[in-house]
mmCIF file of C-alpha atoms in Angstrom:
data_model
loop_
_atom_site.group_PDB
_atom_site.id
_atom_site.type_symbol
_atom_site.label_atom_id
_atom_site.label_comp_id
_atom_site.label_asym_id
_atom_site.label_seq_id
_atom_site.Cartn_x
_atom_site.Cartn_y
_atom_site.Cartn_z
ATOM 1 C CA MET F 1 0.000 0.000 0.000
ATOM 2 C CA TYR F 2 2.796 2.423 0.888
ATOM 3 C CA LYS F 3 4.420 1.781 -2.492
ATOM 4 C CA GLN F 4 1.112 2.639 -4.168
ATOM 5 C CA ILE F 5 0.834 5.887 -2.192
ATOM 6 C CA THR F 6 4.392 6.895 -3.129
ATOM 7 C CA ALA F 7 3.810 5.973 -6.778
ATOM 8 C CA ASN F 8 0.608 8.049 -6.927
ATOM 9 C CA ARG F 9 2.352 11.090 -5.469
ATOM 10 C CA GLN F 10 5.209 10.738 -7.951
ATOM 11 C CA LYS F 11 2.819 10.381 -10.896
ATOM 12 C CA THR F 12 0.942 13.484 -9.763
ATOM 13 C CA PHE F 13 4.204 15.454 -9.551
ATOM 14 C CA TRP F 14 5.249 14.447 -13.077
ATOM 15 C CA LEU F 15 1.782 15.087 -14.459
ATOM 16 C CA VAL F 16 1.834 18.656 -13.132
ATOM 17 C CA LEU F 17 5.320 19.170 -14.590
ATOM 18 C CA ILE F 18 4.169 17.945 -18.003
ATOM 19 C CA PHE F 19 1.139 20.246 -17.847
ATOM 20 C CA LEU F 20 3.354 23.207 -16.969
ATOM 21 C CA ALA F 21 5.799 22.360 -19.739
ATOM 22 C CA VAL F 22 3.049 22.060 -22.378
ATOM 23 C CA LEU F 23 1.343 25.350 -21.564
ATOM 24 C CA ILE F 24 4.571 27.305 -21.059
ATOM 25 C CA GLY F 25 5.980 25.826 -24.280
ATOM 26 C CA VAL F 26 2.911 26.902 -26.237
ATOM 27 C CA GLY F 27 3.082 30.336 -24.611
ATOM 28 C CA TYR F 28 6.761 30.688 -25.504
ATOM 29 C CA ALA F 29 6.160 29.713 -29.126
ATOM 30 C CA ALA F 30 3.218 32.101 -29.378
ATOM 31 C CA SER F 31 5.187 34.973 -27.816
ATOM 32 C CA ILE F 32 7.967 34.532 -30.389
ATOM 33 C CA TYR F 33 5.592 34.203 -33.338
ATOM 34 C CA TRP F 34 3.581 37.299 -32.432
ATOM 35 C CA ASP F 35 6.596 39.105 -30.915
ATOM 36 C CA THR F 36 4.612 39.651 -27.726
ATOM 37 C CA PRO F 37 6.572 38.698 -24.563
ATOM 38 C CA SER F 38 3.469 39.190 -22.409
ATOM 39 C CA ILE F 39 2.000 35.977 -23.863
ATOM 40 C CA LEU F 40 4.740 33.953 -22.166
ATOM 41 C CA PHE F 41 4.095 35.778 -18.888
ATOM 42 C CA TRP F 42 0.390 34.929 -19.021
ATOM 43 C CA ALA F 43 1.141 31.328 -20.028
ATOM 44 C CA VAL F 44 3.353 30.892 -16.956
ATOM 45 C CA LEU F 45 0.797 32.609 -14.719
ATOM 46 C CA VAL F 46 -2.128 30.560 -16.016
ATOM 47 C CA SER F 47 -0.298 27.208 -15.923
ATOM 48 C CA VAL F 48 0.962 27.709 -12.354
ATOM 49 C CA GLY F 49 -2.417 29.041 -11.247
ATOM 50 C CA MET F 50 -4.347 26.150 -12.776
ATOM 51 C CA SER F 51 -1.951 23.604 -11.261
ATOM 52 C CA TRP F 52 -2.507 25.144 -7.847
ATOM 53 C CA TRP F 53 -6.268 25.238 -8.453
ATOM 54 C CA SER F 54 -6.385 21.582 -9.550
ATOM 55 C CA TYR F 55 -4.664 20.531 -6.316
ATOM 56 C CA PHE F 56 -6.689 22.618 -3.874
ATOM 57 C CA ALA F 57 -10.035 23.053 -5.626
ATOM 58 C CA GLY F 58 -10.240 20.402 -8.349
ATOM 59 C CA ASP F 59 -12.450 18.152 -6.226
ATOM 60 C CA LYS F 60 -15.004 20.924 -5.692
ATOM 61 C CA ALA F 61 -15.161 21.592 -9.432
ATOM 62 C CA ILE F 62 -15.701 17.890 -10.180
ATOM 63 C CA LEU F 63 -18.465 17.583 -7.580
ATOM 64 C CA THR F 64 -20.199 20.692 -8.934
ATOM 65 C CA LEU F 65 -19.888 19.399 -12.495
ATOM 66 C CA SER F 66 -21.446 16.108 -11.361
ATOM 67 C CA GLY F 67 -24.432 17.825 -9.730
ATOM 68 C CA ALA F 68 -23.573 16.470 -6.275
ATOM 69 C CA ARG F 69 -25.005 17.844 -3.030
ATOM 70 C CA GLU F 70 -23.466 17.281 0.381
ATOM 71 C CA VAL F 71 -25.202 15.060 2.915
ATOM 72 C CA ARG F 72 -25.533 16.744 6.296
ATOM 73 C CA GLN F 73 -25.527 15.062 9.687
ATOM 74 C CA ASP F 74 -29.103 16.256 10.312
ATOM 75 C CA ALA F 75 -30.391 14.897 6.981
ATOM 76 C CA ALA F 76 -33.247 12.451 6.412
ATOM 77 C CA LEU F 77 -33.070 8.991 7.964
ATOM 78 C CA LYS F 78 -31.966 7.225 4.782
ATOM 79 C CA GLU F 79 -29.114 9.676 4.275
ATOM 80 C CA THR F 80 -27.959 9.479 7.895
ATOM 81 C CA GLN F 81 -27.834 5.685 7.515
ATOM 82 C CA ILE F 82 -25.359 6.191 4.676
ATOM 83 C CA VAL F 83 -23.292 8.470 6.922
ATOM 84 C CA HIS F 84 -23.228 5.825 9.667
ATOM 85 C CA LEU F 85 -22.208 3.157 7.159
ATOM 86 C CA VAL F 86 -19.291 5.302 5.985
ATOM 87 C CA GLU F 87 -18.347 6.153 9.579
ATOM 88 C CA ASN F 88 -18.109 2.470 10.562
ATOM 89 C CA LEU F 89 -15.929 1.641 7.568
ATOM 90 C CA CYS F 90 -13.690 4.649 8.243
ATOM 91 C CA ILE F 91 -13.153 3.496 11.836
ATOM 92 C CA THR F 92 -12.154 0.054 10.564
ATOM 93 C CA ALA F 93 -9.837 1.540 7.911
ATOM 94 C CA GLY F 94 -8.332 4.128 10.282
ATOM 95 C CA LEU F 95 -9.464 7.010 8.057
ATOM 96 C CA PRO F 96 -11.070 10.363 8.889
ATOM 97 C CA LEU F 97 -14.685 10.701 7.784
ATOM 98 C CA PRO F 98 -14.824 12.105 4.230
ATOM 99 C CA LYS F 99 -17.520 14.485 3.056
ATOM 100 C CA ILE F 100 -20.411 12.500 1.606
ATOM 101 C CA PHE F 101 -22.330 13.665 -1.454
ATOM 102 C CA LEU F 102 -25.420 12.431 -3.273
ATOM 103 C CA ILE F 103 -26.100 12.749 -7.002
ATOM 104 C CA THR F 104 -29.775 12.586 -7.929
ATOM 105 C CA ASP F 105 -29.673 10.080 -10.757
ATOM 106 C CA PRO F 106 -31.179 6.578 -11.198
ATOM 107 C CA ALA F 107 -27.950 5.194 -12.668
ATOM 108 C CA PRO F 108 -26.063 3.317 -9.913
ATOM 109 C CA ASN F 109 -22.508 4.644 -9.593
ATOM 110 C CA ALA F 110 -20.023 6.219 -7.187
ATOM 111 C CA PHE F 111 -16.637 7.963 -7.064
ATOM 112 C CA ALA F 112 -14.162 9.547 -4.658
ATOM 113 C CA VAL F 113 -12.149 12.765 -5.074
ATOM 114 C CA GLY F 114 -9.775 14.912 -3.027
ATOM 115 C CA ARG F 115 -6.080 15.445 -2.401
ATOM 116 C CA ASP F 116 -5.594 13.324 0.750
ATOM 117 C CA PRO F 117 -7.656 11.425 3.358
ATOM 118 C CA GLN F 118 -8.130 14.648 5.347
ATOM 119 C CA HIS F 119 -9.661 16.407 2.331
ATOM 120 C CA ALA F 120 -11.591 13.588 0.657
ATOM 121 C CA SER F 121 -15.146 13.337 -0.623
ATOM 122 C CA ILE F 122 -17.263 10.367 -1.679
ATOM 123 C CA ALA F 123 -20.181 10.774 -4.076
ATOM 124 C CA LEU F 124 -22.970 8.217 -4.472
ATOM 125 C CA THR F 125 -25.862 8.352 -6.899
ATOM 126 C CA THR F 126 -29.375 7.926 -5.553
ATOM 127 C CA GLY F 127 -29.597 4.974 -7.926
ATOM 128 C CA ILE F 128 -26.820 3.063 -6.186
ATOM 129 C CA VAL F 129 -28.298 3.819 -2.762
ATOM 130 C CA ASP F 130 -31.770 2.642 -3.791
ATOM 131 C CA LYS F 131 -30.782 -0.458 -5.765
ATOM 132 C CA LEU F 132 -28.099 -2.075 -3.604
ATOM 133 C CA THR F 133 -28.478 -3.963 -0.350
ATOM 134 C CA LYS F 134 -26.622 -2.735 2.716
ATOM 135 C CA VAL F 135 -23.894 -5.346 2.251
ATOM 136 C CA GLU F 136 -23.450 -4.457 -1.426
ATOM 137 C CA LEU F 137 -23.373 -0.725 -0.692
ATOM 138 C CA GLU F 138 -20.816 -1.379 2.017
ATOM 139 C CA GLY F 139 -18.623 -3.088 -0.568
ATOM 140 C CA VAL F 140 -18.896 -0.084 -2.928
ATOM 141 C CA ILE F 141 -18.076 2.422 -0.181
ATOM 142 C CA ALA F 142 -15.126 0.287 0.952
ATOM 143 C CA HIS F 143 -13.853 0.357 -2.656
ATOM 144 C CA GLU F 144 -14.024 4.176 -2.682
ATOM 145 C CA LEU F 145 -12.350 4.413 0.715
ATOM 146 C CA ALA F 146 -9.539 2.260 -0.666
ATOM 147 C CA HIS F 147 -9.018 4.932 -3.353
ATOM 148 C CA VAL F 148 -8.828 7.502 -0.551
ATOM 149 C CA LYS F 149 -6.361 5.503 1.528
ATOM 150 C CA ASN F 150 -4.122 4.704 -1.461
ATOM 151 C CA TYR F 151 -4.082 8.375 -2.585
ATOM 152 C CA ASP F 152 -5.631 7.369 -5.913
ATOM 153 C CA ILE F 153 -7.922 10.358 -5.406
ATOM 154 C CA LEU F 154 -5.012 12.816 -5.610
ATOM 155 C CA LEU F 155 -3.830 11.516 -8.958
ATOM 156 C CA SER F 156 -7.268 11.141 -10.531
ATOM 157 C CA THR F 157 -8.512 14.554 -9.303
ATOM 158 C CA VAL F 158 -5.459 16.344 -10.720
ATOM 159 C CA VAL F 159 -5.687 14.367 -13.989
ATOM 160 C CA VAL F 160 -9.338 15.283 -14.530
ATOM 161 C CA THR F 161 -8.952 18.982 -13.766
ATOM 162 C CA LEU F 162 -5.716 19.587 -15.696
ATOM 163 C CA LEU F 163 -6.897 17.719 -18.764
ATOM 164 C CA GLY F 164 -10.155 19.627 -18.560
ATOM 165 C CA VAL F 165 -8.134 22.847 -18.692
ATOM 166 C CA ILE F 166 -6.292 21.638 -21.803
ATOM 167 C CA VAL F 167 -9.595 20.862 -23.523
ATOM 168 C CA LEU F 168 -10.951 24.312 -22.604
ATOM 169 C CA ILE F 169 -7.818 25.961 -24.010
ATOM 170 C CA ALA F 170 -8.207 23.955 -27.212
ATOM 171 C CA ASP F 171 -11.809 25.112 -27.483
ATOM 172 C CA TRP F 172 -10.817 28.750 -26.924
ATOM 173 C CA MET F 173 -8.050 28.534 -29.519
ATOM 174 C CA GLY F 174 -10.443 26.951 -31.993
ATOM 175 C CA ARG F 175 -12.869 29.847 -31.548
ATOM 176 C CA ALA F 176 -10.091 32.425 -31.752
ATOM 177 C CA SER F 177 -8.757 30.889 -34.953
ATOM 178 C CA MET F 178 -12.196 31.384 -36.543
ATOM 179 C CA GLY F 179 -12.064 35.098 -35.817
ATOM 180 C CA ILE F 180 -14.364 34.990 -32.782
ATOM 181 C CA SER F 181 -13.624 37.376 -29.959
ATOM 182 C CA PRO F 182 -13.828 36.272 -26.300
ATOM 183 C CA ARG F 183 -17.339 37.706 -26.216
ATOM 184 C CA GLY F 184 -18.349 35.634 -29.239
ATOM 185 C CA ALA F 185 -18.525 38.551 -31.701
ATOM 186 C CA LYS F 186 -17.042 38.015 -35.150
ATOM 187 C CA ALA F 187 -14.123 40.127 -36.211
ATOM 188 C CA SER F 188 -14.709 42.789 -38.835
ATOM 189 C CA PHE F 189 -13.707 42.261 -42.472
ATOM 190 C CA GLY F 190 -10.664 44.529 -42.099
ATOM 191 C CA GLN F 191 -9.558 42.808 -38.919
ATOM 192 C CA ARG F 192 -9.766 39.438 -40.666
ATOM 193 C CA ASP F 193 -7.505 40.659 -43.439
ATOM 194 C CA ASP F 194 -4.979 42.066 -40.951
ATOM 195 C CA ASN F 195 -4.974 38.939 -38.820
ATOM 196 C CA GLN F 196 -5.342 36.254 -41.483
ATOM 197 C CA GLN F 197 -1.776 34.988 -41.078
ATOM 198 C CA ASN F 198 -1.975 35.006 -37.276
ATOM 199 C CA ASN F 199 -5.321 33.217 -37.309
ATOM 200 C CA GLY F 200 -3.872 30.568 -39.612
ATOM 201 C CA ALA F 201 -1.060 29.838 -37.171
ATOM 202 C CA LEU F 202 -3.500 29.837 -34.265
ATOM 203 C CA ALA F 203 -5.725 27.433 -36.174
ATOM 204 C CA ILE F 204 -2.823 24.985 -36.601
ATOM 205 C CA ILE F 205 -2.039 25.116 -32.875
ATOM 206 C CA ALA F 206 -5.736 24.737 -32.049
ATOM 207 C CA VAL F 207 -6.045 21.682 -34.299
ATOM 208 C CA ILE F 208 -3.012 20.117 -32.600
ATOM 209 C CA PHE F 209 -4.604 20.741 -29.203
ATOM 210 C CA LEU F 210 -8.000 19.486 -30.328
ATOM 211 C CA ILE F 211 -6.458 16.266 -31.645
ATOM 212 C CA LEU F 212 -3.963 15.612 -28.875
ATOM 213 C CA ALA F 213 -6.033 16.614 -25.833
ATOM 214 C CA PRO F 214 -8.508 13.673 -25.926
ATOM 215 C CA ILE F 215 -5.733 11.251 -26.928
ATOM 216 C CA PHE F 216 -3.562 12.460 -24.072
ATOM 217 C CA ALA F 217 -6.519 12.163 -21.694
ATOM 218 C CA ARG F 218 -7.264 8.597 -22.762
ATOM 219 C CA LEU F 219 -3.609 7.507 -22.493
ATOM 220 C CA ILE F 220 -3.331 8.973 -19.012
ATOM 221 C CA TYR F 221 -6.501 7.202 -17.915
ATOM 222 C CA LEU F 222 -5.348 3.912 -19.407
ATOM 223 C CA ALA F 223 -2.094 4.279 -17.492
ATOM 224 C CA ILE F 224 -3.679 4.934 -14.099
ATOM 225 C CA SER F 225 -7.265 3.696 -14.054
ATOM 226 C CA ARG F 226 -7.267 -0.027 -14.759
ATOM 227 C CA GLN F 227 -4.720 -1.278 -12.255
ATOM 228 C CA ARG F 228 -5.968 1.005 -9.489
ATOM 229 C CA GLU F 229 -9.507 -0.400 -9.893
ATOM 230 C CA TYR F 230 -8.263 -3.948 -9.291
ATOM 231 C CA LEU F 231 -6.274 -2.730 -6.288
ATOM 232 C CA ALA F 232 -9.230 -0.803 -4.853
ATOM 233 C CA ASP F 233 -11.485 -3.861 -5.319
ATOM 234 C CA ALA F 234 -9.032 -6.032 -3.379
ATOM 235 C CA SER F 235 -8.393 -3.406 -0.685
ATOM 236 C CA GLY F 236 -12.126 -2.799 -0.274
ATOM 237 C CA ALA F 237 -12.779 -6.527 0.057
ATOM 238 C CA LEU F 238 -10.072 -6.768 2.737
ATOM 239 C CA LEU F 239 -11.752 -3.903 4.591
ATOM 240 C CA THR F 240 -15.204 -5.546 4.689
ATOM 241 C CA ARG F 241 -13.799 -9.095 4.846
ATOM 242 C CA TYR F 242 -16.554 -10.035 2.384
ATOM 243 C CA PRO F 243 -15.524 -9.874 -1.328
ATOM 244 C CA GLU F 244 -18.898 -11.263 -2.412
ATOM 245 C CA GLY F 245 -20.620 -8.047 -1.341
ATOM 246 C CA LEU F 246 -18.702 -5.942 -3.872
ATOM 247 C CA ALA F 247 -18.905 -8.697 -6.496
ATOM 248 C CA GLU F 248 -22.704 -8.754 -6.248
ATOM 249 C CA ALA F 249 -22.785 -4.955 -6.379
ATOM 250 C CA LEU F 250 -20.721 -4.949 -9.589
ATOM 251 C CA GLU F 251 -23.093 -7.536 -11.093
ATOM 252 C CA LYS F 252 -26.048 -5.257 -10.419
ATOM 253 C CA LEU F 253 -24.189 -2.276 -11.867
ATOM 254 C CA THR F 254 -23.406 -4.335 -14.974
ATOM 255 C CA ALA F 255 -27.050 -5.321 -15.472
ATOM 256 C CA ASP F 256 -28.472 -1.831 -14.920
ATOM 257 C CA ARG F 257 -29.332 -0.060 -18.184
ATOM 258 C CA HIS F 258 -29.512 3.526 -16.909
ATOM 259 C CA GLN F 259 -26.806 5.916 -18.118
ATOM 260 C CA LEU F 260 -25.642 8.707 -15.839
ATOM 261 C CA ARG F 261 -27.222 11.919 -17.138
ATOM 262 C CA LEU F 262 -24.368 14.240 -16.140
ATOM 263 C CA ALA F 263 -21.608 11.853 -17.148
ATOM 264 C CA ASN F 264 -18.837 13.250 -19.329
ATOM 265 C CA ARG F 265 -15.617 11.880 -20.813
ATOM 266 C CA ALA F 266 -13.427 13.982 -18.534
ATOM 267 C CA THR F 267 -14.752 12.454 -15.294
ATOM 268 C CA ALA F 268 -15.660 8.953 -16.534
ATOM 269 C CA GLY F 269 -12.496 7.380 -15.127
ATOM 270 C CA LEU F 270 -13.372 8.452 -11.588
ATOM 271 C CA TYR F 271 -16.453 6.240 -11.266
ATOM 272 C CA ILE F 272 -16.490 2.706 -9.890
ATOM 273 C CA VAL F 273 -17.879 1.552 -13.262
ATOM 274 C CA ASN F 274 -17.837 3.286 -16.623
ATOM 275 C CA PRO F 275 -20.855 5.646 -16.646
ATOM 276 C CA PHE F 276 -21.218 5.195 -20.413
ATOM 277 C CA LYS F 277 -22.934 2.021 -21.522
ATOM 278 C CA LYS F 278 -20.683 -0.110 -23.706
ATOM 279 C CA THR F 279 -21.332 -1.868 -26.965
ATOM 280 C CA GLY F 280 -18.902 -4.623 -26.025
ATOM 281 C CA THR F 281 -16.575 -4.300 -29.018
ATOM 282 C CA ILE F 282 -12.939 -5.407 -28.723
ATOM 283 C CA ILE F 283 -11.629 -1.926 -29.564
ATOM 284 C CA GLU F 284 -13.906 -0.278 -27.003
ATOM 285 C CA GLU F 285 -12.776 -2.706 -24.315
ATOM 286 C CA ALA F 286 -9.109 -2.095 -25.166
ATOM 287 C CA LEU F 287 -9.522 1.673 -24.877
ATOM 288 C CA SER F 288 -11.796 1.664 -21.835
ATOM 289 C CA THR F 289 -10.667 3.468 -18.696
ATOM 290 C CA HIS F 290 -12.030 0.565 -16.633
ATOM 291 C CA PRO F 291 -11.050 -3.111 -16.666
ATOM 292 C CA PRO F 292 -13.807 -5.519 -17.781
ATOM 293 C CA LEU F 293 -16.351 -5.987 -15.004
ATOM 294 C CA ALA F 294 -16.425 -9.742 -15.539
ATOM 295 C CA LYS F 295 -12.697 -9.919 -14.752
ATOM 296 C CA ARG F 296 -13.099 -7.717 -11.681
ATOM 297 C CA ILE F 297 -15.912 -9.911 -10.383
ATOM 298 C CA ALA F 298 -13.904 -13.083 -11.051
ATOM 299 C CA ALA F 299 -10.889 -11.630 -9.214
ATOM 300 C CA LEU F 300 -13.039 -10.811 -6.190
ATOM 301 C CA ARG F 301 -14.558 -14.279 -6.089
ATOM 302 C CA SER F 302 -11.111 -15.850 -6.256
ATOM 303 C CA MET F 303 -10.093 -14.136 -3.000
ATOM 304 C CA ASN F 304 -9.933 -16.381 0.057
ATOM 305 C CA LEU F 305 -10.590 -14.413 3.249
#
């Protein structure tokens, strides 16, 4: 476990460095091309600022994007039962109680975010709360707590937020290359003539970003998501001492046909199961951020506790 924690911290450090290098490199190239040194200054400022933001506030952005609301201690009976379930597992795992969130959606799913166990959050959909038994839900929560304890949440939170920034920059550059101002107004005919060469260069950079951003995102997810899911399954099963609980939960999640309404490609790798329903093709399975559920279930049922 300690090796996993160290590895996750190291991966996060290198990911932030790569992000800084990419944005500063683009800023440097743009400042030379347009002979405007201030572009490099803003590139450095934005890249450092967004790295800081992803570490300290990335989890809040992800929870907001997912439509999650925090469960309070004085909430309804059903919600307080969830809190007590998490509390008991945290005592067993030796973890502080994370913030608990609910997402109003019939699709059963869950995820954890944060930068460390002291600043962690767990989000559950109303679908997973309603459709699983107590034992099955316990297995799911134990899986998410394993992500917290192993510091998987730090790496995945930073990955999601920084890659989201790259996609937003690509979108902005694409709009700018088409002669659209930040307010969405089209440039005048004379301005287009004056800036035609600059817009052409910006369009090339935008295309590179638009092509590479999703590829980069998928490669990062493939590198970090699959193995950590197996590890979290095993760690969660060790926490509850009942692997069958999580195995049965995963079976129900596999059979459910609801798709998460607020799911998006940026946050898909955070969830316990892929929020997008699969077609089952070989290529799709190879590029999925999650290992096949059948293999995860088989691995759980092969555990002898």
